[in-house]
Coordinates of C-alpha atoms and ligand atoms in Angstrom, one line a residue:
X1215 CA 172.5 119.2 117.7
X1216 CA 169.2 119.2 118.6
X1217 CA 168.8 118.6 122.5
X1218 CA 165.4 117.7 123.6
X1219 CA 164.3 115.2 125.1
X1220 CA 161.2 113.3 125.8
X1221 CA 159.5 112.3 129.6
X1222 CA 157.6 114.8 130.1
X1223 CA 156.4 115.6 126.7
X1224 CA 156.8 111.5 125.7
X1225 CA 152.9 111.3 124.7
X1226 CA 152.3 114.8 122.9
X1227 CA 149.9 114.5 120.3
X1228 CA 150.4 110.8 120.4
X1229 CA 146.8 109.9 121.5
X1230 CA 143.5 111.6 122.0
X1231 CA 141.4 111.1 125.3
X1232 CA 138.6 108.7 123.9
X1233 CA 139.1 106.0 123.9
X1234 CA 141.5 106.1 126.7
X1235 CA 142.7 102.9 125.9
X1236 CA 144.6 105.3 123.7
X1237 CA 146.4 106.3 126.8
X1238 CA 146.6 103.3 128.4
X1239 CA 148.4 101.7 125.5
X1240 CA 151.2 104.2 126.0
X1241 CA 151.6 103.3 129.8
X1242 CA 148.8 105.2 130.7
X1243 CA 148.3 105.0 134.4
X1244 CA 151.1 102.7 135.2
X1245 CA 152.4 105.2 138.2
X1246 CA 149.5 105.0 139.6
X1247 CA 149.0 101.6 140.1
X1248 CA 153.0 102.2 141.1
X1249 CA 151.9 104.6 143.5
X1250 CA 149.5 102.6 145.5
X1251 CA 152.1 99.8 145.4
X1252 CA 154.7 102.6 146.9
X1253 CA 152.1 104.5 150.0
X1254 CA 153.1 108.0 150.7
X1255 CA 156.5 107.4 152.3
X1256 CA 157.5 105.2 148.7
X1257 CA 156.1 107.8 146.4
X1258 CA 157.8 110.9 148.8
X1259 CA 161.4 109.5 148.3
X1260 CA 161.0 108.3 144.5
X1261 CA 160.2 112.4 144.2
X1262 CA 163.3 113.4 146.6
X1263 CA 165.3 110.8 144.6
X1264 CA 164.2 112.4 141.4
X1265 CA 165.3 115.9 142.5
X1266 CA 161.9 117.5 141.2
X1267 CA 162.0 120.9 141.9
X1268 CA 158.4 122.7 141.7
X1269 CA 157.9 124.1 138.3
X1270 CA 155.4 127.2 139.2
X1271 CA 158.1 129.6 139.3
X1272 CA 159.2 129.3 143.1
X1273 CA 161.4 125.8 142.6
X1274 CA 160.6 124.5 146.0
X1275 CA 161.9 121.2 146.1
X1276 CA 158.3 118.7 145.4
X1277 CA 159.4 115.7 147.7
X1278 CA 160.2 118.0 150.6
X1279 CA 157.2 119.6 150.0
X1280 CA 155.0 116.8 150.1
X1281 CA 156.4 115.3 152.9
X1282 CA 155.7 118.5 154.9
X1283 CA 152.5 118.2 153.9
X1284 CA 151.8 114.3 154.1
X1285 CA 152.7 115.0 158.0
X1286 CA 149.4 117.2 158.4
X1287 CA 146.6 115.5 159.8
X1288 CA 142.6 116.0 158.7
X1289 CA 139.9 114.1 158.1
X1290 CA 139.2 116.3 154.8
X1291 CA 142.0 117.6 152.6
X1292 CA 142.2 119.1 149.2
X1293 CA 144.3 118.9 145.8
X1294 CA 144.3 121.9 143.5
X1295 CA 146.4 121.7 140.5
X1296 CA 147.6 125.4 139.5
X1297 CA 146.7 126.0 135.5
X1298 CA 146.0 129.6 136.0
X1299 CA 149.3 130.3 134.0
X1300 CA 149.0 133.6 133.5
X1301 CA 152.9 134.7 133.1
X1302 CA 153.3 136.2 129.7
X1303 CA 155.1 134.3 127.3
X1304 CA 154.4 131.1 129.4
X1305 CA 152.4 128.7 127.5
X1306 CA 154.2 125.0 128.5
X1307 CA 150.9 124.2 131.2
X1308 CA 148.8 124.6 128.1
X1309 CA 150.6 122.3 125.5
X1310 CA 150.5 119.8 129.2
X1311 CA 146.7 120.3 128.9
X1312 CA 146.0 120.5 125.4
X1313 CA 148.0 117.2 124.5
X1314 CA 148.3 115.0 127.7
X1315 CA 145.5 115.8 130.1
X1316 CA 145.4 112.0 131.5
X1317 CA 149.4 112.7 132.7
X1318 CA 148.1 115.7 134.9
X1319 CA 145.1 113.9 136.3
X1320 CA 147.5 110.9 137.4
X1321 CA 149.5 113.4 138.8
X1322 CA 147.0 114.7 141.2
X1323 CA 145.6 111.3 141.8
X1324 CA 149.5 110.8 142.9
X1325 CA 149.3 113.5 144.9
X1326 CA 146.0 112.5 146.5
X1327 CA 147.7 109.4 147.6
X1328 CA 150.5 110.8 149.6
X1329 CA 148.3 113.8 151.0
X1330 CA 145.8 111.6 152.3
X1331 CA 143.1 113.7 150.1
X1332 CA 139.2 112.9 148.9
X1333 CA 138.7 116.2 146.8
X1334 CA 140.9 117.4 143.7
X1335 CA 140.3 120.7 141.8
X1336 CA 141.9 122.1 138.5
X1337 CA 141.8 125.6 138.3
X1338 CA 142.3 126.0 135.0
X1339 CA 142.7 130.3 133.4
X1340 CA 139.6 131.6 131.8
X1341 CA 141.8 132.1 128.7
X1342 CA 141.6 128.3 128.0
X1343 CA 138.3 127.9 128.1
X1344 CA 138.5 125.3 125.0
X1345 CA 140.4 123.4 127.1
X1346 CA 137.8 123.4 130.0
X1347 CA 135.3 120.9 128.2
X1348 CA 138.4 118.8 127.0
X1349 CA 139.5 118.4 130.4
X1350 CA 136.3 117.4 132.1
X1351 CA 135.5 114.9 129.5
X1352 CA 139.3 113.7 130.3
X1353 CA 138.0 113.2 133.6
X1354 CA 134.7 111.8 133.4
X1355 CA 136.2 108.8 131.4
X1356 CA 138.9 108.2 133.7
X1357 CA 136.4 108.1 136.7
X1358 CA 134.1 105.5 134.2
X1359 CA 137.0 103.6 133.7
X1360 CA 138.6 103.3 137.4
X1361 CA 141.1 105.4 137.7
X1362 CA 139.2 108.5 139.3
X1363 CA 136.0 108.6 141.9
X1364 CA 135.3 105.9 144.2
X1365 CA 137.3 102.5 144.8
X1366 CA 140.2 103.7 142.3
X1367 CA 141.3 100.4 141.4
X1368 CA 139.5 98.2 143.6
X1369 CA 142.0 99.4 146.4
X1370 CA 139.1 101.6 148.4
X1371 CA 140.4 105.0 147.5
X1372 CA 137.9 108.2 146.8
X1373 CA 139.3 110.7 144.9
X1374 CA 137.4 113.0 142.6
X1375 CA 138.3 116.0 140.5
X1376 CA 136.4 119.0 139.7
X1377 CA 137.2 121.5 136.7
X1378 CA 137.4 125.4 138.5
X1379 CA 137.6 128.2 135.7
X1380 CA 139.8 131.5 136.8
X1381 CA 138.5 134.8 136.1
X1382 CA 141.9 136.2 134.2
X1383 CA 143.4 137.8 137.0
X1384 CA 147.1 136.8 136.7
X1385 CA 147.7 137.4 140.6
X1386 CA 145.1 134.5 141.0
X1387 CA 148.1 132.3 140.2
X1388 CA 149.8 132.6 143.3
X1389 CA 148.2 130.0 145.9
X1390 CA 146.6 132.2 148.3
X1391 CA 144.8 134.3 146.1
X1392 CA 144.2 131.3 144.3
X1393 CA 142.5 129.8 146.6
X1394 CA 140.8 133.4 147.8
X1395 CA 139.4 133.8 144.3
X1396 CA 137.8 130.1 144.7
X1397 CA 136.2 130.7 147.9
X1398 CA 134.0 133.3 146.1
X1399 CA 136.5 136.5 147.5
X1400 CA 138.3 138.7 145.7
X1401 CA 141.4 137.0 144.6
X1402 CA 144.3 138.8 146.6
X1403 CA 147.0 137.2 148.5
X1404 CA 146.8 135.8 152.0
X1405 CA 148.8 136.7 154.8
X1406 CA 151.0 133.7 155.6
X1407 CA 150.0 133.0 158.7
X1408 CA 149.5 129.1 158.4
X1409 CA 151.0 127.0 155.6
X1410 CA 148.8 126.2 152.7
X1411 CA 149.2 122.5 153.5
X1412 CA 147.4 123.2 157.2
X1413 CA 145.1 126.0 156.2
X1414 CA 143.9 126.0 152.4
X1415 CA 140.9 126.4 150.8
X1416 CA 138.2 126.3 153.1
X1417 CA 141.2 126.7 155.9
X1418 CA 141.5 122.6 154.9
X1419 CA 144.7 120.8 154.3
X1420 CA 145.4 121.9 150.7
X1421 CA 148.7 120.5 148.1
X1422 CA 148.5 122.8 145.4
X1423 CA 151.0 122.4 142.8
X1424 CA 151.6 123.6 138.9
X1425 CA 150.4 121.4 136.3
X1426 CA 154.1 120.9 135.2
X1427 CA 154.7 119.3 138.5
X1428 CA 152.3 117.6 138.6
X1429 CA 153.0 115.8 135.2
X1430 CA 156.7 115.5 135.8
X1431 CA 155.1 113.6 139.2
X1432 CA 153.7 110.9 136.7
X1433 CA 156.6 110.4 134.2
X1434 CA 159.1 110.1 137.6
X1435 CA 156.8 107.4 139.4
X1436 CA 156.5 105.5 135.9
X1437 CA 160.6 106.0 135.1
X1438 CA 161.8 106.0 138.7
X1439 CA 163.1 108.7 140.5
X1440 CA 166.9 107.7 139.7
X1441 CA 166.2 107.5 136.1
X1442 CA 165.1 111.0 135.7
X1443 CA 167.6 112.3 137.8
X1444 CA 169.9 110.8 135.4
X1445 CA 169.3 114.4 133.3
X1446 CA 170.2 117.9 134.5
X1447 CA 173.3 118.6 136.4
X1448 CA 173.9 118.1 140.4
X1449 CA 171.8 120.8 141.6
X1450 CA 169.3 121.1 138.9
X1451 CA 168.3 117.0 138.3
X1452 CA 165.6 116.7 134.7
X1453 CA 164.1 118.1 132.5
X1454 CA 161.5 121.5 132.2
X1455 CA 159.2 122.6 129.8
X1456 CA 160.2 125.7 128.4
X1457 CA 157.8 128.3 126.0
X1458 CA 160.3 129.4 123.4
X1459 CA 158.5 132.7 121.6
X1460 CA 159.4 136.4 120.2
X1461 CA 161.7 136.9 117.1
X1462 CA 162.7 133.3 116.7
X1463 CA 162.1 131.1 114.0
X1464 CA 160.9 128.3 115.5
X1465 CA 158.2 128.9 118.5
X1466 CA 157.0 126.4 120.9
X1467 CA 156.9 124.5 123.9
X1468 CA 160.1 122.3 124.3
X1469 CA 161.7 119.9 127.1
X1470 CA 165.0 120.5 127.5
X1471 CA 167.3 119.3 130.1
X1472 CA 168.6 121.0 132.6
X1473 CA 172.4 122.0 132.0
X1474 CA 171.7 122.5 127.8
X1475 CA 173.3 126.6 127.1
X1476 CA 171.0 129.0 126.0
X1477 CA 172.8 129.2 122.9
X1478 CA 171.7 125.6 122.3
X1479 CA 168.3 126.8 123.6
X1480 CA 167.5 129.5 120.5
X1481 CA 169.9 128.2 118.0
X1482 CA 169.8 124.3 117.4
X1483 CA 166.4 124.2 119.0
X1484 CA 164.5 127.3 118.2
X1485 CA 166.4 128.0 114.5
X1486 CA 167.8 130.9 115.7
X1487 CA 166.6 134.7 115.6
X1488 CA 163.8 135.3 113.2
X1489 CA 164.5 136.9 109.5
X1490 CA 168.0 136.6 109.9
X1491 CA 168.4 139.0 112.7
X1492 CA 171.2 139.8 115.6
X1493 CA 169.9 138.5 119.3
X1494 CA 169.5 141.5 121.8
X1495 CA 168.0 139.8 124.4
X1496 CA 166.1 137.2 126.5
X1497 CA 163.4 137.7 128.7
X1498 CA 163.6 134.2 131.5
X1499 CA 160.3 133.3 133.0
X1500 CA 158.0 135.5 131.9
X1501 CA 157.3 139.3 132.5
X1502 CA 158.6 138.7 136.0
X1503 CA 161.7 137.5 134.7
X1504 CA 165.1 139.3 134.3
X1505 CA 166.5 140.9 130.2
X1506 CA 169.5 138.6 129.9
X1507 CA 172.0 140.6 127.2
X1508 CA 173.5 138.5 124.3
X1509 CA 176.5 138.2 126.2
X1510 CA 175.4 135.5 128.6
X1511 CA 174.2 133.0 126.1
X1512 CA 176.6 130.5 126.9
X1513 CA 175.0 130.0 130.5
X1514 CA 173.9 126.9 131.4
X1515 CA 170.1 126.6 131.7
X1516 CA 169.9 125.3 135.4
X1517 CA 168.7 126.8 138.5
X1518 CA 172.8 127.5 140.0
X1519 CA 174.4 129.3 136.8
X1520 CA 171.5 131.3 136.6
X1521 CA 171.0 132.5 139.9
X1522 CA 174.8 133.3 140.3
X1523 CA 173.8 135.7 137.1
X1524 CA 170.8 137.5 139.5
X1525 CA 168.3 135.1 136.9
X1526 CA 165.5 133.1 137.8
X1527 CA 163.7 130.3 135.3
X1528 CA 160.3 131.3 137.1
X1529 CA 158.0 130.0 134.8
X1530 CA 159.9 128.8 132.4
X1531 CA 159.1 131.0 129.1
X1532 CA 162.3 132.5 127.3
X1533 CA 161.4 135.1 124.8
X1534 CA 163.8 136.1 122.3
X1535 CA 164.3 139.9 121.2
X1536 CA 166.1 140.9 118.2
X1537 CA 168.4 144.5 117.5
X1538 CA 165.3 146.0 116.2
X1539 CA 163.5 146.3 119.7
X1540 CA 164.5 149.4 122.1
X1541 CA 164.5 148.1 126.0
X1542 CA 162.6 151.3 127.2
X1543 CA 159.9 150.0 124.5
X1544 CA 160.1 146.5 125.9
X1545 CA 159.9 147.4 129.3
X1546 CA 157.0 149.8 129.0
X1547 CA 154.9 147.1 127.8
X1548 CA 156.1 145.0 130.7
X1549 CA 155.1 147.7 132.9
X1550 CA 151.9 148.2 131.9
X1551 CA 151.3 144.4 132.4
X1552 CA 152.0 144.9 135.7
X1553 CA 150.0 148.1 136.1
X1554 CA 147.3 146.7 134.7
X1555 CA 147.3 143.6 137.0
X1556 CA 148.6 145.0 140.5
X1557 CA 145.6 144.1 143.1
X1558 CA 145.9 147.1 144.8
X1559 CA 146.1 145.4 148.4
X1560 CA 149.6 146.7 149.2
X1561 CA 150.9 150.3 148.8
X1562 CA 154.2 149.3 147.9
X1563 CA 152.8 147.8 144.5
X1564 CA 149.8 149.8 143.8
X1565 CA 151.6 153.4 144.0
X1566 CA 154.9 151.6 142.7
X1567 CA 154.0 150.2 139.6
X1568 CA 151.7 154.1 139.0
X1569 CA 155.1 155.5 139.5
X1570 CA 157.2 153.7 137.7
X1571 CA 154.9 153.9 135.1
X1572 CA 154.9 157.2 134.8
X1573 CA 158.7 157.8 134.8
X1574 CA 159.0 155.0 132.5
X1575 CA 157.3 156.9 130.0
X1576 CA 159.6 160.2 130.3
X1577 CA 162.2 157.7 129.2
X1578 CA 160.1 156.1 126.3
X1579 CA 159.5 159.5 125.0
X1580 CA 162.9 161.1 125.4
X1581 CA 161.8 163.3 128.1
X1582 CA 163.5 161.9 130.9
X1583 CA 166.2 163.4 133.9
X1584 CA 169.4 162.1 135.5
X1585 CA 166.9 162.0 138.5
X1586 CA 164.8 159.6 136.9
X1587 CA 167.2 157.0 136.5
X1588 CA 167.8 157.2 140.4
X1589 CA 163.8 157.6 141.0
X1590 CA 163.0 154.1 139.2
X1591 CA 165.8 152.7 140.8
X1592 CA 164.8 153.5 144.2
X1593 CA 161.7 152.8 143.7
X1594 CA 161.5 149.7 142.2
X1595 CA 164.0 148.4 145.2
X1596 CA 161.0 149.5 147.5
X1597 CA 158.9 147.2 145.7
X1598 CA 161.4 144.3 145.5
X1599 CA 161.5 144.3 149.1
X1600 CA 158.4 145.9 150.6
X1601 CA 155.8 144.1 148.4
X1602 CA 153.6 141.9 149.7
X1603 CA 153.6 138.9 147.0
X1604 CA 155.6 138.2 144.6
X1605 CA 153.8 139.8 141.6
X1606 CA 155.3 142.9 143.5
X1607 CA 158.1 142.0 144.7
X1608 CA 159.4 140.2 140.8
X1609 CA 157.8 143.2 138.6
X1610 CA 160.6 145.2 139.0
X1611 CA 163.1 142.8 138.0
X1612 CA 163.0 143.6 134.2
X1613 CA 163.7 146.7 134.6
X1614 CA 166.8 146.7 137.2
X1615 CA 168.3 144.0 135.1
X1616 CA 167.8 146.4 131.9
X1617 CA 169.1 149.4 133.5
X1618 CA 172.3 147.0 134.9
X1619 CA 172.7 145.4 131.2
X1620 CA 171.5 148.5 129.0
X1621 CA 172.7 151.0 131.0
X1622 CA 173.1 153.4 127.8
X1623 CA 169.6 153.0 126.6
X1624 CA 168.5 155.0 129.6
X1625 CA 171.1 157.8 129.4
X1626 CA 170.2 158.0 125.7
X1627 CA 166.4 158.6 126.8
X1628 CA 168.2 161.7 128.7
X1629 CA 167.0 165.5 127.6
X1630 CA 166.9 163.8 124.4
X1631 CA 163.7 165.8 123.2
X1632 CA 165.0 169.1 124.2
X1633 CA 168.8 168.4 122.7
X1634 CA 167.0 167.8 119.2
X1635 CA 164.3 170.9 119.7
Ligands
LIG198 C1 151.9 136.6 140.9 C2 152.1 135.1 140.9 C3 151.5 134.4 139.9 C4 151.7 133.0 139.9 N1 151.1 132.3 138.9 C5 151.3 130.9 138.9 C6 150.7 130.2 137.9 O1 150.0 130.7 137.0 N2 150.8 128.8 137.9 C7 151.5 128.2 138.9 O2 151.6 127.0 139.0 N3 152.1 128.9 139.9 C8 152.0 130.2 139.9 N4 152.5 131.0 141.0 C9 153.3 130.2 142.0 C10 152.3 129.7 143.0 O3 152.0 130.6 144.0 C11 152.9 128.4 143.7 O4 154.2 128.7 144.2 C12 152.9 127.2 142.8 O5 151.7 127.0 142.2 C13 153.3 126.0 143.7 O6 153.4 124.8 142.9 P1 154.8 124.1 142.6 O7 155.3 123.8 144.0 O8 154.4 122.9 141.9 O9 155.6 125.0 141.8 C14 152.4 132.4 141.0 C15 153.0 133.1 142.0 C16 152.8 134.5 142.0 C17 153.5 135.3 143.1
LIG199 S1 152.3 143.0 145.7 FE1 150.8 143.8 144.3 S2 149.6 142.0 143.7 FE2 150.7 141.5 145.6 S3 149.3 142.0 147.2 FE3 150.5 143.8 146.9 S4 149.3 145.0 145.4 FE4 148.5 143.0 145.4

């Protein structure tokens, strides 16, 4: 049995942005008008109610964060809605974009509301730059039509978006360097010395969120916060968009909810593993994310199970791999992504990811020692704890969840060159 579901994903491809009676007709800006009806406090507990957890990879509960955040005072303040999704094998903000850009705009009109804010901004990943048009256009009808700009619906609210293209750096997804990369800087992380919601772009009051969030903000103020949390299990409450791709038969951005097995995940919903093929493994939540083995497909997709299993959702991308791919071959290419897009600002990722690189390709080739299994242990530990964001601190986690599930894939790599010379 197939178990999606629809409240996030309710109006894909259902209706393109002009007219936007189009959207309107499907309850099109209904939580907005809710939202003004609610104030900040209303719209704050509808989202605790709900459960919404943030859905950029860090699951930090949205209603706590906005109330932090609807406590900071300012006479300016700014929204920026995170669509730099540069995880690989992530592709759910896109399909959110592609086929319900007026959801994401209400969202951050929603969130403009509770923060008190004048000034939204989309930063949207170079990558989709057929999107960027779309998404202006999106917004230049809603502001025509009342729901953006000045005197949103006649209540005396200002609040304007502005479409921000990334430069394809996928460290510019984390907030700081984020908002670093706006400001006309380099885009490297931030020291955290003031919370985002104090100090932000500009050092203004800034609630950045991901673009699922901020959609899933929408379809909770139109449903009700109670209703949604009617999904999910006790500690993981809705739905999330999940990018299902790699050796499976049917590809795609789903909404599942919370508490469905993986099994259910890649067999009733994804048709299983491409040209008839055994399963070897998942990849959860992108390059960042942990191999799960086979074995574990009957855990639950929900934040608990999988955490008590050392596995994150993160992004919320689950790529299937079938017997025919080697994990040192898989991981070298996961390394290399993370070579490649290290920043270079702190030792324990620039050097670690060089060195781990190099190792990692002893092992690809055949080449490698005992030592080397203890070398890329250690070192990617280093990096797991020493690192200072969390591209460096996560880009180790494929591997030590690899050599924990696949142990004998490594020692196989061992002398193998010079046993068969
Ligand atoms: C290396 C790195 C890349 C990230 N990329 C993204 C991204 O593409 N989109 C996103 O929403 N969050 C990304 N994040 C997480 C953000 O820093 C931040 O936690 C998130 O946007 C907050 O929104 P949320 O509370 O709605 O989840 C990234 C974090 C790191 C460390
Ligand atoms: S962990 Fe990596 S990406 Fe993050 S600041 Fe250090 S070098 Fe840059």
């Amino acid at each position: 049995m197939d178990r999606t579901v629809n409240i996030i994903s309710k109006n894909f491809k259902k209706y393109d942005i002009e007219p936007i009676d189009e959207y309107i007709s499907l309850g099109g800006f209904d939580a907005l008008k809710k939202a003004f009806d609610l104030g900040p406090q209303g719209i704050i507990d509808e989202l605790k109610l709900s459960g919404l957890k943030g859905r950029g990879g860090a699951a930090y509960p949205t209603g706590k964060k906005w109330e932090q955040a609807a406590r900071v005072s300012g006479d300016k303040k700014i929204i920026i809605c995170n669509a730099d999704e540069g995880e690989p094998a992530t592709f759910k903000d896109r399909y959110l974009l592609q086929y319900d850009p007026y959801k994401v705009i209400e969202g951050m009109a929603i969130a403009a509301i509770t923060f008190n804010a004048n000034e939204g901004y989309i930063y949207i990943r170079e990558e989709y730059r057929h999107l960027h048009d779309k998404f202006r256009k999106a917004v230049q009808l809603a502001k025509e039509n009342g729901f953006l700009g000045e005197n949103i619906l006649d209540t005396g609210f200002n609040f304007d978006i502005t479409v921000f293209s990334g430069a394809g750096a996928y460290v510019c997804g984390e907030s700081t360097a984020l908002i670093e990369s706006m400001e006309g800087k380099s885009g490297r992380p931030r020291l955290k010395l003031n919370r985002t919601s104090e100090k932000g772009l500009y050092q203004l009051p800034t609630l950045a969120n991901n673009v699922e969030t901020l959609a899933a903000v929408t379809s909770i103020l139109y449903a009700g916060g109670e209703e949604y949390a009617k999904y999910g299990t006790p500690s993981s409450k809705g739905t999330k968009l999940i990018s299902l791709c790699g050796n499976i038969n049917k590809p795609g951005a789903y909404e599942v909810p919370f508490g469905v097995t993986l099994r259910e995940i890649i067999y009733d919903i994804g048709g299983g593993v491409k040209d008839g093929k055994t399963l070897k493994f998942l990849q959860l939540g992108g390059a960042s994310g942990a191999i799960v083995p086979a074995s574990l497909l009957d855990l639950k997709y929900c934040y608990e199970e999988l955490k008590d299993n050392g596995i994150d959702i993160g992004s919320g991308a689950i790529l299937v791999a079938d017997e025919t791919n080697r994990v040192v071959d898989f991981l070298k290419s996961v390394q290399d992504f993370f070579l490649h897009e290290s920043c270079g600002k702190c030792t324990p990722c620039r050097e670690g990811n060089r060195q781990i690189t190099k190792v990692l390709n002893r092992f690809v080739s055949g080449d490698a020692s005992v030592e080397d299994l203890q070398t890329i242990e250690k070192f990617s530990n280093i990096m797991k704890y020493a690192s200072f964001c969390g591209l460096g601190k996560t880009a180790p986690t494929a591997l030590l969840s690899a050599i924990e599930h696949f142990p004998i894939e490594f020692y196989q790599q061992i002398h193998k060159v010079r046993k068969t010379s």
